Amino acid sequence: MISLAGDVGGLRLRNPLMLAAGILGTTGASLARAGREGAGAVVTKSVGLTPRDGHPGPTVVRIGVGLINAMGLPNPSYLAFQQEIDLAREGGVPVVASVFGSDPSEFSQVASGLVADAFELNLSCPHAERYGAEIGCQPANVEEVTRAVKRAVGAPVWVKLTPNVSDIVGLGLAAQQGGADAVVAINTLKAMAIDVESGYPILGNRFGGLSGPAIKPVAIRCVYELSAALDIPVIGVGGVGCWQDAAEMILAGASAVQIGTALSGGYQVFRDIAAGLSKYLVRKDMTLEEMRGLARRRS
Ligand code: RRO
């Protein structure tokens, strides 16, 4: 089988497929299992300074084209999370800690309090007051937070960007300027669902983040624009469920691909996508490197 191994954002990966943040990323056991089942790296659920219960339920609603979640950053705090990262390492692949905070100093305190193979800065959760996209929609904030965490930790720093802006490239350039080793695009799209019988919004938080097949074209567009403008790698995420979706991301310019909502179909998705990509590369007589960004060169 053709090799899918490569270097991405400061990490050596056996394949470019990762478990996305927020999906099966709360326990070391489920993260380790993703590694054993074929992921090239795993990203934890986002953790912050203090424990949070998250938003009131319902926190997830399935709609025809994906899921809308409003979990609300539930987490046990970074102080209780190192043991899960250590357990996750038993999966045999790099473990990326997703961290959030309300300002550069909170982000730095959380990241420097954890030992992980890399950090993914959540500057993009679409529905949490004082966190995520509320600060991450301003390029100056993205740059400042990135620079502070880069100073505070020795490991690679990735920045996960929000698509809920008119100019995601401006955010990517800010992350790059702040010293990011990669950007991750995209987090969920701000969304809402209403129950027509009761007339009530379905989610406890009313608003949530849309993921799954519906957002893939938005993610592809963002990866395409970002990879054309940035010198650092772009890691694509959003609606990838099969090898063709992953191939589309890579053709748009992604150096790696994260998989989230599709895990509802089981961990097998990693091996299925890796096998499909390998066969595609053989059929096209191409390397992964040659495939990356091909759609840009053909436009
Ligand atoms: O916890 C959440 O509700 C959540 C997060 Br941190 C995020 O980054 N994206 C999302 O859709 N939900």
PDB file of C-alpha atoms and ligand atoms in Angstrom:
ATOM      1  CA  MET A   1       0.000   0.000   0.000  1.00  0.00           C
ATOM      2  CA  ILE A   2       1.262   3.513  -0.836  1.00  0.00           C
ATOM      3  CA  SER A   3       2.466   5.508   2.183  1.00  0.00           C
ATOM      4  CA  LEU A   4       0.189   8.182   3.578  1.00  0.00           C
ATOM      5  CA  ALA A   5       2.791   9.274   6.148  1.00  0.00           C
ATOM      6  CA  GLY A   6       3.961  12.861   6.355  1.00  0.00           C
ATOM      7  CA  ASP A   7       4.830  15.882   8.509  1.00  0.00           C
ATOM      8  CA  VAL A   8       1.964  18.193   9.367  1.00  0.00           C
ATOM      9  CA  GLY A   9       2.131  21.276  11.585  1.00  0.00           C
ATOM     10  CA  GLY A  10       5.148  20.055  13.543  1.00  0.00           C
ATOM     11  CA  LEU A  11       3.984  16.441  13.933  1.00  0.00           C
ATOM     12  CA  ARG A  12       4.976  13.274  12.129  1.00  0.00           C
ATOM     13  CA  LEU A  13       1.779  11.428  11.139  1.00  0.00           C
ATOM     14  CA  ARG A  14       1.436   7.873   9.817  1.00  0.00           C
ATOM     15  CA  ASN A  15      -1.579   9.103   7.859  1.00  0.00           C
ATOM     16  CA  PRO A  16      -3.263  12.497   7.446  1.00  0.00           C
ATOM     17  CA  LEU A  17      -6.537  11.512   9.145  1.00  0.00           C
ATOM     18  CA  MET A  18      -7.320  12.792  12.637  1.00  0.00           C
ATOM     19  CA  LEU A  19     -10.110  12.540  15.146  1.00  0.00           C
ATOM     20  CA  ALA A  20     -11.605  16.074  15.295  1.00  0.00           C
ATOM     21  CA  ALA A  21     -11.987  17.959  18.570  1.00  0.00           C
ATOM     22  CA  GLY A  22     -15.192  17.386  20.493  1.00  0.00           C
ATOM     23  CA  ILE A  23     -15.962  13.912  19.158  1.00  0.00           C
ATOM     24  CA  LEU A  24     -15.171  10.988  21.496  1.00  0.00           C
ATOM     25  CA  GLY A  25     -12.457  13.207  22.944  1.00  0.00           C
ATOM     26  CA  THR A  26     -13.478  13.425  26.576  1.00  0.00           C
ATOM     27  CA  THR A  27     -11.854  10.238  27.803  1.00  0.00           C
ATOM     28  CA  GLY A  28      -8.395   8.817  27.285  1.00  0.00           C
ATOM     29  CA  ALA A  29      -9.985   5.454  26.473  1.00  0.00           C
ATOM     30  CA  SER A  30     -12.026   6.717  23.517  1.00  0.00           C
ATOM     31  CA  LEU A  31      -9.096   8.796  22.216  1.00  0.00           C
ATOM     32  CA  ALA A  32      -6.749   5.805  22.460  1.00  0.00           C
ATOM     33  CA  ARG A  33      -9.264   3.658  20.648  1.00  0.00           C
ATOM     34  CA  ALA A  34      -9.340   6.114  17.722  1.00  0.00           C
ATOM     35  CA  GLY A  35      -5.565   5.745  17.476  1.00  0.00           C
ATOM     36  CA  ARG A  36      -5.774   1.966  17.560  1.00  0.00           C
ATOM     37  CA  GLU A  37      -8.546   2.020  14.940  1.00  0.00           C
ATOM     38  CA  GLY A  38      -6.465   3.861  12.366  1.00  0.00           C
ATOM     39  CA  ALA A  39      -6.449   7.622  13.070  1.00  0.00           C
ATOM     40  CA  GLY A  40      -3.129   9.349  12.375  1.00  0.00           C
ATOM     41  CA  ALA A  41      -3.597  11.660  15.392  1.00  0.00           C
ATOM     42  CA  VAL A  42      -6.349  12.498  17.854  1.00  0.00           C
ATOM     43  CA  VAL A  43      -7.617  15.837  19.176  1.00  0.00           C
ATOM     44  CA  THR A  44      -9.217  16.063  22.620  1.00  0.00           C
ATOM     45  CA  LYS A  45     -12.438  17.785  23.591  1.00  0.00           C
ATOM     46  CA  SER A  46     -11.619  21.429  24.397  1.00  0.00           C
ATOM     47  CA  VAL A  47     -10.517  22.032  27.988  1.00  0.00           C
ATOM     48  CA  GLY A  48     -10.338  25.292  29.919  1.00  0.00           C
ATOM     49  CA  LEU A  49      -9.285  26.814  33.205  1.00  0.00           C
ATOM     50  CA  THR A  50     -12.176  25.721  35.421  1.00  0.00           C
ATOM     51  CA  PRO A  51     -14.765  22.929  35.266  1.00  0.00           C
ATOM     52  CA  ARG A  52     -17.918  23.710  33.254  1.00  0.00           C
ATOM     53  CA  ASP A  53     -21.188  21.798  33.038  1.00  0.00           C
ATOM     54  CA  GLY A  54     -21.950  23.207  29.596  1.00  0.00           C
ATOM     55  CA  HIS A  55     -25.297  24.412  28.252  1.00  0.00           C
ATOM     56  CA  PRO A  56     -28.652  23.018  29.441  1.00  0.00           C
ATOM     57  CA  GLY A  57     -30.118  20.221  27.315  1.00  0.00           C
ATOM     58  CA  PRO A  58     -31.080  19.290  24.753  1.00  0.00           C
ATOM     59  CA  THR A  59     -27.502  19.803  23.591  1.00  0.00           C
ATOM     60  CA  VAL A  60     -27.617  17.986  20.237  1.00  0.00           C
ATOM     61  CA  VAL A  61     -30.246  17.693  17.515  1.00  0.00           C
ATOM     62  CA  ARG A  62     -29.939  15.560  14.401  1.00  0.00           C
ATOM     63  CA  ILE A  63     -31.286  17.252  11.287  1.00  0.00           C
ATOM     64  CA  GLY A  64     -31.436  15.828   7.762  1.00  0.00           C
ATOM     65  CA  VAL A  65     -28.033  17.127   6.710  1.00  0.00           C
ATOM     66  CA  GLY A  66     -25.999  16.754   9.913  1.00  0.00           C
ATOM     67  CA  LEU A  67     -26.045  17.662  13.590  1.00  0.00           C
ATOM     68  CA  ILE A  68     -26.517  20.902  15.486  1.00  0.00           C
ATOM     69  CA  ASN A  69     -24.799  20.890  18.886  1.00  0.00           C
ATOM     70  CA  ALA A  70     -24.682  23.356  21.718  1.00  0.00           C
ATOM     71  CA  MET A  71     -22.629  21.409  24.239  1.00  0.00           C
ATOM     72  CA  GLY A  72     -21.281  24.659  25.715  1.00  0.00           C
ATOM     73  CA  LEU A  73     -17.662  23.646  26.377  1.00  0.00           C
ATOM     74  CA  PRO A  74     -18.373  21.096  29.126  1.00  0.00           C
ATOM     75  CA  ASN A  75     -15.039  19.955  30.593  1.00  0.00           C
ATOM     76  CA  PRO A  76     -13.443  18.958  33.906  1.00  0.00           C
ATOM     77  CA  SER A  77     -10.746  21.727  33.678  1.00  0.00           C
ATOM     78  CA  TYR A  78      -7.198  21.213  32.524  1.00  0.00           C
ATOM     79  CA  LEU A  79      -6.172  20.290  36.053  1.00  0.00           C
ATOM     80  CA  ALA A  80      -8.162  17.047  35.827  1.00  0.00           C
ATOM     81  CA  PHE A  81      -7.381  16.279  32.181  1.00  0.00           C
ATOM     82  CA  GLN A  82      -3.698  15.313  31.996  1.00  0.00           C
ATOM     83  CA  GLN A  83      -4.521  11.754  33.021  1.00  0.00           C
ATOM     84  CA  GLU A  84      -6.820  11.428  29.993  1.00  0.00           C
ATOM     85  CA  ILE A  85      -4.107  12.714  27.651  1.00  0.00           C
ATOM     86  CA  ASP A  86      -1.638  10.224  29.140  1.00  0.00           C
ATOM     87  CA  LEU A  87      -4.113   7.385  28.620  1.00  0.00           C
ATOM     88  CA  ALA A  88      -4.838   8.613  25.077  1.00  0.00           C
ATOM     89  CA  ARG A  89      -1.135   8.205  24.260  1.00  0.00           C
ATOM     90  CA  GLU A  90      -1.633   4.439  24.570  1.00  0.00           C
ATOM     91  CA  GLY A  91      -3.359   4.653  21.180  1.00  0.00           C
ATOM     92  CA  GLY A  92       0.126   5.029  19.678  1.00  0.00           C
ATOM     93  CA  VAL A  93      -0.488   8.286  17.781  1.00  0.00           C
ATOM     94  CA  PRO A  94       0.104  11.968  18.616  1.00  0.00           C
ATOM     95  CA  VAL A  95      -2.404  13.516  21.015  1.00  0.00           C
ATOM     96  CA  VAL A  96      -3.384  17.117  20.359  1.00  0.00           C
ATOM     97  CA  ALA A  97      -4.931  19.018  23.282  1.00  0.00           C
ATOM     98  CA  SER A  98      -7.716  21.391  22.286  1.00  0.00           C
ATOM     99  CA  VAL A  99      -7.733  24.342  24.690  1.00  0.00           C
ATOM    100  CA  PHE A 100      -9.931  27.379  25.183  1.00  0.00           C
ATOM    101  CA  GLY A 101      -9.786  30.540  27.240  1.00  0.00           C
ATOM    102  CA  SER A 102     -11.233  34.026  27.379  1.00  0.00           C
ATOM    103  CA  ASP A 103      -7.952  35.876  26.803  1.00  0.00           C
ATOM    104  CA  PRO A 104      -4.273  35.241  25.990  1.00  0.00           C
ATOM    105  CA  SER A 105      -3.318  34.634  29.594  1.00  0.00           C
ATOM    106  CA  GLU A 106      -6.075  32.043  30.191  1.00  0.00           C
ATOM    107  CA  PHE A 107      -5.156  30.224  26.974  1.00  0.00           C
ATOM    108  CA  SER A 108      -1.491  30.207  28.002  1.00  0.00           C
ATOM    109  CA  GLN A 109      -2.187  29.005  31.523  1.00  0.00           C
ATOM    110  CA  VAL A 110      -4.266  26.068  30.261  1.00  0.00           C
ATOM    111  CA  ALA A 111      -1.826  25.069  27.503  1.00  0.00           C
ATOM    112  CA  SER A 112       1.281  25.364  29.657  1.00  0.00           C
ATOM    113  CA  GLY A 113      -0.426  23.302  32.353  1.00  0.00           C
ATOM    114  CA  LEU A 114      -0.753  20.323  29.995  1.00  0.00           C
ATOM    115  CA  VAL A 115       1.748  18.013  28.332  1.00  0.00           C
ATOM    116  CA  ALA A 116       0.599  17.111  24.806  1.00  0.00           C
ATOM    117  CA  ASP A 117       2.127  16.541  21.378  1.00  0.00           C
ATOM    118  CA  ALA A 118       0.520  19.738  20.051  1.00  0.00           C
ATOM    119  CA  PHE A 119      -2.125  22.273  21.024  1.00  0.00           C
ATOM    120  CA  GLU A 120      -5.190  23.291  19.059  1.00  0.00           C
ATOM    121  CA  LEU A 121      -6.507  26.710  20.134  1.00  0.00           C
ATOM    122  CA  ASN A 122     -10.287  26.855  20.058  1.00  0.00           C
ATOM    123  CA  LEU A 123     -10.951  30.375  18.806  1.00  0.00           C
ATOM    124  CA  SER A 124     -14.081  29.304  17.013  1.00  0.00           C
ATOM    125  CA  CYS A 125     -16.829  27.677  19.118  1.00  0.00           C
ATOM    126  CA  PRO A 126     -19.912  29.483  17.737  1.00  0.00           C
ATOM    127  CA  HIS A 127     -22.094  29.519  20.861  1.00  0.00           C
ATOM    128  CA  ALA A 128     -20.183  30.237  24.075  1.00  0.00           C
ATOM    129  CA  GLU A 129     -20.218  33.657  25.705  1.00  0.00           C
ATOM    130  CA  ARG A 130     -16.718  35.167  26.181  1.00  0.00           C
ATOM    131  CA  TYR A 131     -15.039  32.203  24.419  1.00  0.00           C
ATOM    132  CA  GLY A 132     -14.426  30.732  20.988  1.00  0.00           C
ATOM    133  CA  ALA A 133     -15.671  32.770  18.034  1.00  0.00           C
ATOM    134  CA  GLU A 134     -16.642  35.667  20.305  1.00  0.00           C
ATOM    135  CA  ILE A 135     -12.960  36.462  20.548  1.00  0.00           C
ATOM    136  CA  GLY A 136     -11.760  34.516  17.507  1.00  0.00           C
ATOM    137  CA  CYS A 137     -13.641  36.568  14.935  1.00  0.00           C
ATOM    138  CA  GLN A 138     -11.176  39.455  15.394  1.00  0.00           C
ATOM    139  CA  PRO A 139      -7.783  38.964  13.687  1.00  0.00           C
ATOM    140  CA  ALA A 140      -5.988  41.005  16.385  1.00  0.00           C
ATOM    141  CA  ASN A 141      -7.262  38.638  19.108  1.00  0.00           C
ATOM    142  CA  VAL A 142      -6.264  35.570  17.087  1.00  0.00           C
ATOM    143  CA  GLU A 143      -2.752  36.901  16.657  1.00  0.00           C
ATOM    144  CA  GLU A 144      -2.367  37.876  20.305  1.00  0.00           C
ATOM    145  CA  VAL A 145      -3.653  34.572  21.692  1.00  0.00           C
ATOM    146  CA  THR A 146      -1.493  32.576  19.278  1.00  0.00           C
ATOM    147  CA  ARG A 147       1.635  34.545  20.155  1.00  0.00           C
ATOM    148  CA  ALA A 148       1.022  34.167  23.893  1.00  0.00           C
ATOM    149  CA  VAL A 149       0.553  30.383  23.685  1.00  0.00           C
ATOM    150  CA  LYS A 150       3.563  29.992  21.384  1.00  0.00           C
ATOM    151  CA  ARG A 151       5.661  31.739  24.034  1.00  0.00           C
ATOM    152  CA  ALA A 152       4.217  29.570  26.794  1.00  0.00           C
ATOM    153  CA  VAL A 153       4.644  26.075  25.314  1.00  0.00           C
ATOM    154  CA  GLY A 154       7.318  24.136  23.451  1.00  0.00           C
ATOM    155  CA  ALA A 155       4.912  21.996  21.401  1.00  0.00           C
ATOM    156  CA  PRO A 156       3.390  22.952  18.015  1.00  0.00           C
ATOM    157  CA  VAL A 157       0.395  25.298  18.143  1.00  0.00           C
ATOM    158  CA  TRP A 158      -2.538  25.016  15.747  1.00  0.00           C
ATOM    159  CA  VAL A 159      -5.373  27.533  15.558  1.00  0.00           C
ATOM    160  CA  LYS A 160      -8.910  26.398  14.809  1.00  0.00           C
ATOM    161  CA  LEU A 161     -10.765  29.088  12.889  1.00  0.00           C
ATOM    162  CA  THR A 162     -14.406  30.091  12.693  1.00  0.00           C
ATOM    163  CA  PRO A 163     -16.197  30.139   9.323  1.00  0.00           C
ATOM    164  CA  ASN A 164     -18.787  32.548  10.756  1.00  0.00           C
ATOM    165  CA  VAL A 165     -16.993  35.621   9.396  1.00  0.00           C
ATOM    166  CA  SER A 166     -16.790  37.359   6.033  1.00  0.00           C
ATOM    167  CA  ASP A 167     -12.998  36.910   5.800  1.00  0.00           C
ATOM    168  CA  ILE A 168     -11.540  33.683   7.191  1.00  0.00           C
ATOM    169  CA  VAL A 169      -8.257  34.354   5.365  1.00  0.00           C
ATOM    170  CA  GLY A 170      -7.727  37.430   7.564  1.00  0.00           C
ATOM    171  CA  LEU A 171      -7.997  35.167  10.617  1.00  0.00           C
ATOM    172  CA  GLY A 172      -5.591  32.639   9.109  1.00  0.00           C
ATOM    173  CA  LEU A 173      -3.035  35.320   8.336  1.00  0.00           C
ATOM    174  CA  ALA A 174      -3.341  36.588  11.920  1.00  0.00           C
ATOM    175  CA  ALA A 175      -2.687  33.089  13.290  1.00  0.00           C
ATOM    176  CA  GLN A 176       0.330  32.754  11.000  1.00  0.00           C
ATOM    177  CA  GLN A 177       1.594  36.177  12.099  1.00  0.00           C
ATOM    178  CA  GLY A 178       1.254  35.071  15.732  1.00  0.00           C
ATOM    179  CA  GLY A 179       3.504  32.083  15.058  1.00  0.00           C
ATOM    180  CA  ALA A 180       0.979  29.253  14.520  1.00  0.00           C
ATOM    181  CA  ASP A 181       2.356  25.984  13.130  1.00  0.00           C
ATOM    182  CA  ALA A 182      -0.935  25.259  11.305  1.00  0.00           C
ATOM    183  CA  VAL A 183      -4.514  26.421  11.060  1.00  0.00           C
ATOM    184  CA  VAL A 184      -7.519  24.132  11.328  1.00  0.00           C
ATOM    185  CA  ALA A 185     -10.558  25.026   9.222  1.00  0.00           C
ATOM    186  CA  ILE A 186     -13.427  24.948  10.066  1.00  0.00           C
ATOM    187  CA  ASN A 187     -15.383  24.853  13.323  1.00  0.00           C
ATOM    188  CA  THR A 188     -19.166  24.506  13.123  1.00  0.00           C
ATOM    189  CA  LEU A 189     -21.516  27.012  11.488  1.00  0.00           C
ATOM    190  CA  LYS A 190     -23.811  28.928  13.816  1.00  0.00           C
ATOM    191  CA  ALA A 191     -27.276  27.414  13.375  1.00  0.00           C
ATOM    192  CA  MET A 192     -30.697  26.835  14.899  1.00  0.00           C
ATOM    193  CA  ALA A 193     -33.594  24.368  14.779  1.00  0.00           C
ATOM    194  CA  ILE A 194     -37.204  24.955  15.910  1.00  0.00           C
ATOM    195  CA  ASP A 195     -39.795  22.343  16.859  1.00  0.00           C
ATOM    196  CA  VAL A 196     -42.829  23.151  14.711  1.00  0.00           C
ATOM    197  CA  GLU A 197     -45.421  21.611  17.051  1.00  0.00           C
ATOM    198  CA  SER A 198     -44.371  23.402  20.227  1.00  0.00           C
ATOM    199  CA  GLY A 199     -42.877  26.424  18.500  1.00  0.00           C
ATOM    200  CA  TYR A 200     -39.837  26.254  20.801  1.00  0.00           C
ATOM    201  CA  PRO A 201     -36.201  26.307  19.752  1.00  0.00           C
ATOM    202  CA  ILE A 202     -34.995  22.699  20.182  1.00  0.00           C
ATOM    203  CA  LEU A 203     -31.604  23.290  21.773  1.00  0.00           C
ATOM    204  CA  GLY A 204     -31.415  24.434  25.378  1.00  0.00           C
ATOM    205  CA  ASN A 205     -29.055  27.199  24.254  1.00  0.00           C
ATOM    206  CA  ARG A 206     -31.323  28.012  21.238  1.00  0.00           C
ATOM    207  CA  PHE A 207     -28.285  28.462  18.975  1.00  0.00           C
ATOM    208  CA  GLY A 208     -25.692  25.816  18.191  1.00  0.00           C
ATOM    209  CA  GLY A 209     -23.091  24.723  15.671  1.00  0.00           C
ATOM    210  CA  LEU A 210     -23.964  22.818  12.492  1.00  0.00           C
ATOM    211  CA  SER A 211     -21.632  19.967  11.493  1.00  0.00           C
ATOM    212  CA  GLY A 212     -21.791  17.077   9.030  1.00  0.00           C
ATOM    213  CA  PRO A 213     -22.370  16.816   5.258  1.00  0.00           C
ATOM    214  CA  ALA A 214     -24.127  20.212   4.993  1.00  0.00           C
ATOM    215  CA  ILE A 215     -20.972  22.152   5.864  1.00  0.00           C
ATOM    216  CA  LYS A 216     -18.485  20.307   3.648  1.00  0.00           C
ATOM    217  CA  PRO A 217     -18.705  22.761   0.705  1.00  0.00           C
ATOM    218  CA  VAL A 218     -18.109  25.659   3.105  1.00  0.00           C
ATOM    219  CA  ALA A 219     -15.100  23.870   4.594  1.00  0.00           C
ATOM    220  CA  ILE A 220     -13.707  23.088   1.145  1.00  0.00           C
ATOM    221  CA  ARG A 221     -13.991  26.738   0.136  1.00  0.00           C
ATOM    222  CA  CYS A 222     -12.274  27.881   3.342  1.00  0.00           C
ATOM    223  CA  VAL A 223      -9.421  25.361   2.943  1.00  0.00           C
ATOM    224  CA  TYR A 224      -8.972  26.431  -0.688  1.00  0.00           C
ATOM    225  CA  GLU A 225      -8.818  30.144   0.195  1.00  0.00           C
ATOM    226  CA  LEU A 226      -6.599  29.660   3.250  1.00  0.00           C
ATOM    227  CA  SER A 227      -4.101  27.335   1.598  1.00  0.00           C
ATOM    228  CA  ALA A 228      -3.715  29.790  -1.295  1.00  0.00           C
ATOM    229  CA  ALA A 229      -2.898  32.642   1.085  1.00  0.00           C
ATOM    230  CA  LEU A 230      -0.905  31.016   3.923  1.00  0.00           C
ATOM    231  CA  ASP A 231       2.585  29.529   4.152  1.00  0.00           C
ATOM    232  CA  ILE A 232       1.675  27.253   7.090  1.00  0.00           C
ATOM    233  CA  PRO A 233      -0.313  24.021   6.632  1.00  0.00           C
ATOM    234  CA  VAL A 234      -4.094  24.020   6.608  1.00  0.00           C
ATOM    235  CA  ILE A 235      -5.851  21.117   8.308  1.00  0.00           C
ATOM    236  CA  GLY A 236      -9.325  20.609   6.836  1.00  0.00           C
ATOM    237  CA  VAL A 237     -12.378  19.653   8.867  1.00  0.00           C
ATOM    238  CA  GLY A 238     -16.097  19.764   8.159  1.00  0.00           C
ATOM    239  CA  GLY A 239     -18.421  17.098   6.807  1.00  0.00           C
ATOM    240  CA  VAL A 240     -15.826  14.513   5.798  1.00  0.00           C
ATOM    241  CA  GLY A 241     -17.432  11.067   5.820  1.00  0.00           C
ATOM    242  CA  CYS A 242     -15.788   9.063   3.032  1.00  0.00           C
ATOM    243  CA  TRP A 243     -12.507   8.941   1.094  1.00  0.00           C
ATOM    244  CA  GLN A 244     -13.882  11.135  -1.681  1.00  0.00           C
ATOM    245  CA  ASP A 245     -14.623  13.890   0.856  1.00  0.00           C
ATOM    246  CA  ALA A 246     -11.087  13.607   2.268  1.00  0.00           C
ATOM    247  CA  ALA A 247      -9.678  13.672  -1.267  1.00  0.00           C
ATOM    248  CA  GLU A 248     -11.643  16.838  -2.005  1.00  0.00           C
ATOM    249  CA  MET A 249     -10.127  18.507   1.084  1.00  0.00           C
ATOM    250  CA  ILE A 250      -6.602  17.531   0.044  1.00  0.00           C
ATOM    251  CA  LEU A 251      -7.183  18.670  -3.554  1.00  0.00           C
ATOM    252  CA  ALA A 252      -8.367  22.002  -2.095  1.00  0.00           C
ATOM    253  CA  GLY A 253      -5.044  22.282  -0.257  1.00  0.00           C
ATOM    254  CA  ALA A 254      -5.417  20.486   3.090  1.00  0.00           C
ATOM    255  CA  SER A 255      -2.304  18.888   4.569  1.00  0.00           C
ATOM    256  CA  ALA A 256      -4.427  16.706   6.831  1.00  0.00           C
ATOM    257  CA  VAL A 257      -8.110  16.031   7.385  1.00  0.00           C
ATOM    258  CA  GLN A 258     -10.055  15.776  10.615  1.00  0.00           C
ATOM    259  CA  ILE A 259     -13.149  13.618  10.976  1.00  0.00           C
ATOM    260  CA  GLY A 260     -15.894  14.352  13.483  1.00  0.00           C
ATOM    261  CA  THR A 261     -19.599  13.840  12.902  1.00  0.00           C
ATOM    262  CA  ALA A 262     -18.971  10.802  10.657  1.00  0.00           C
ATOM    263  CA  LEU A 263     -17.693   8.915  13.728  1.00  0.00           C
ATOM    264  CA  SER A 264     -21.384   8.301  14.517  1.00  0.00           C
ATOM    265  CA  GLY A 265     -21.006   5.513  11.930  1.00  0.00           C
ATOM    266  CA  GLY A 266     -18.129   3.935  13.892  1.00  0.00           C
ATOM    267  CA  TYR A 267     -14.336   4.077  14.150  1.00  0.00           C
ATOM    268  CA  GLN A 268     -14.002   2.088  10.914  1.00  0.00           C
ATOM    269  CA  VAL A 269     -14.216   5.393   9.029  1.00  0.00           C
ATOM    270  CA  PHE A 270     -10.451   5.970   9.519  1.00  0.00           C
ATOM    271  CA  ARG A 271      -9.410   2.687   7.867  1.00  0.00           C
ATOM    272  CA  ASP A 272     -12.020   3.038   5.114  1.00  0.00           C
ATOM    273  CA  ILE A 273     -10.853   6.546   4.199  1.00  0.00           C
ATOM    274  CA  ALA A 274      -7.150   5.610   4.378  1.00  0.00           C
ATOM    275  CA  ALA A 275      -7.748   2.611   2.083  1.00  0.00           C
ATOM    276  CA  GLY A 276      -9.767   4.701  -0.381  1.00  0.00           C
ATOM    277  CA  LEU A 277      -7.106   7.433  -0.494  1.00  0.00           C
ATOM    278  CA  SER A 278      -4.314   4.911  -1.037  1.00  0.00           C
ATOM    279  CA  LYS A 279      -6.137   3.273  -3.946  1.00  0.00           C
ATOM    280  CA  TYR A 280      -6.873   6.691  -5.459  1.00  0.00           C
ATOM    281  CA  LEU A 281      -3.193   7.676  -5.312  1.00  0.00           C
ATOM    282  CA  VAL A 282      -2.169   4.413  -6.982  1.00  0.00           C
ATOM    283  CA  ARG A 283      -4.832   4.827  -9.671  1.00  0.00           C
ATOM    284  CA  LYS A 284      -3.760   8.427 -10.333  1.00  0.00           C
ATOM    285  CA  ASP A 285      -0.047   7.564 -10.006  1.00  0.00           C
ATOM    286  CA  MET A 286       0.411  10.481  -7.602  1.00  0.00           C
ATOM    287  CA  THR A 287       1.886  11.123  -4.169  1.00  0.00           C
ATOM    288  CA  LEU A 288      -0.049  12.817  -1.408  1.00  0.00           C
ATOM    289  CA  GLU A 289       2.252  15.811  -1.838  1.00  0.00           C
ATOM    290  CA  GLU A 290       1.445  16.053  -5.555  1.00  0.00           C
ATOM    291  CA  MET A 291      -2.268  15.771  -4.834  1.00  0.00           C
ATOM    292  CA  ARG A 292      -2.293  18.557  -2.226  1.00  0.00           C
ATOM    293  CA  GLY A 293      -3.753  21.772  -3.669  1.00  0.00           C
ATOM    294  CA  LEU A 294      -4.096  20.342  -7.187  1.00  0.00           C
ATOM    295  CA  ALA A 295      -7.478  22.014  -7.587  1.00  0.00           C
ATOM    296  CA  ARG A 296      -5.837  25.377  -7.004  1.00  0.00           C
ATOM    297  CA  ARG A 297      -3.264  24.739  -9.698  1.00  0.00           C
ATOM    298  CA  ARG A 298      -6.079  23.738 -12.080  1.00  0.00           C
ATOM    299  CA  SER A 299      -8.205  26.854 -11.457  1.00  0.00           C
TER     300      SER A 299
HETATM  301  O1  RRO B   1     -18.642  22.469  23.279  1.00  0.00           O
HETATM  302  C1  RRO B   1     -19.276  22.907  22.292  1.00  0.00           C
HETATM  303  O2  RRO B   1     -20.472  23.226  22.359  1.00  0.00           O
HETATM  304  C2  RRO B   1     -18.619  23.113  20.983  1.00  0.00           C
HETATM  305  C3  RRO B   1     -17.331  23.546  20.827  1.00  0.00           C
HETATM  306 BR1  RRO B   1     -16.171  23.759  22.255  1.00  0.00          BR
HETATM  307  C4  RRO B   1     -16.842  23.858  19.528  1.00  0.00           C
HETATM  308  O3  RRO B   1     -15.699  24.272  19.309  1.00  0.00           O
HETATM  309  N1  RRO B   1     -17.686  23.690  18.489  1.00  0.00           N
HETATM  310  C5  RRO B   1     -18.945  23.246  18.648  1.00  0.00           C
HETATM  311  O4  RRO B   1     -19.687  23.118  17.654  1.00  0.00           O
HETATM  312  N2  RRO B   1     -19.395  22.952  19.896  1.00  0.00           N
END
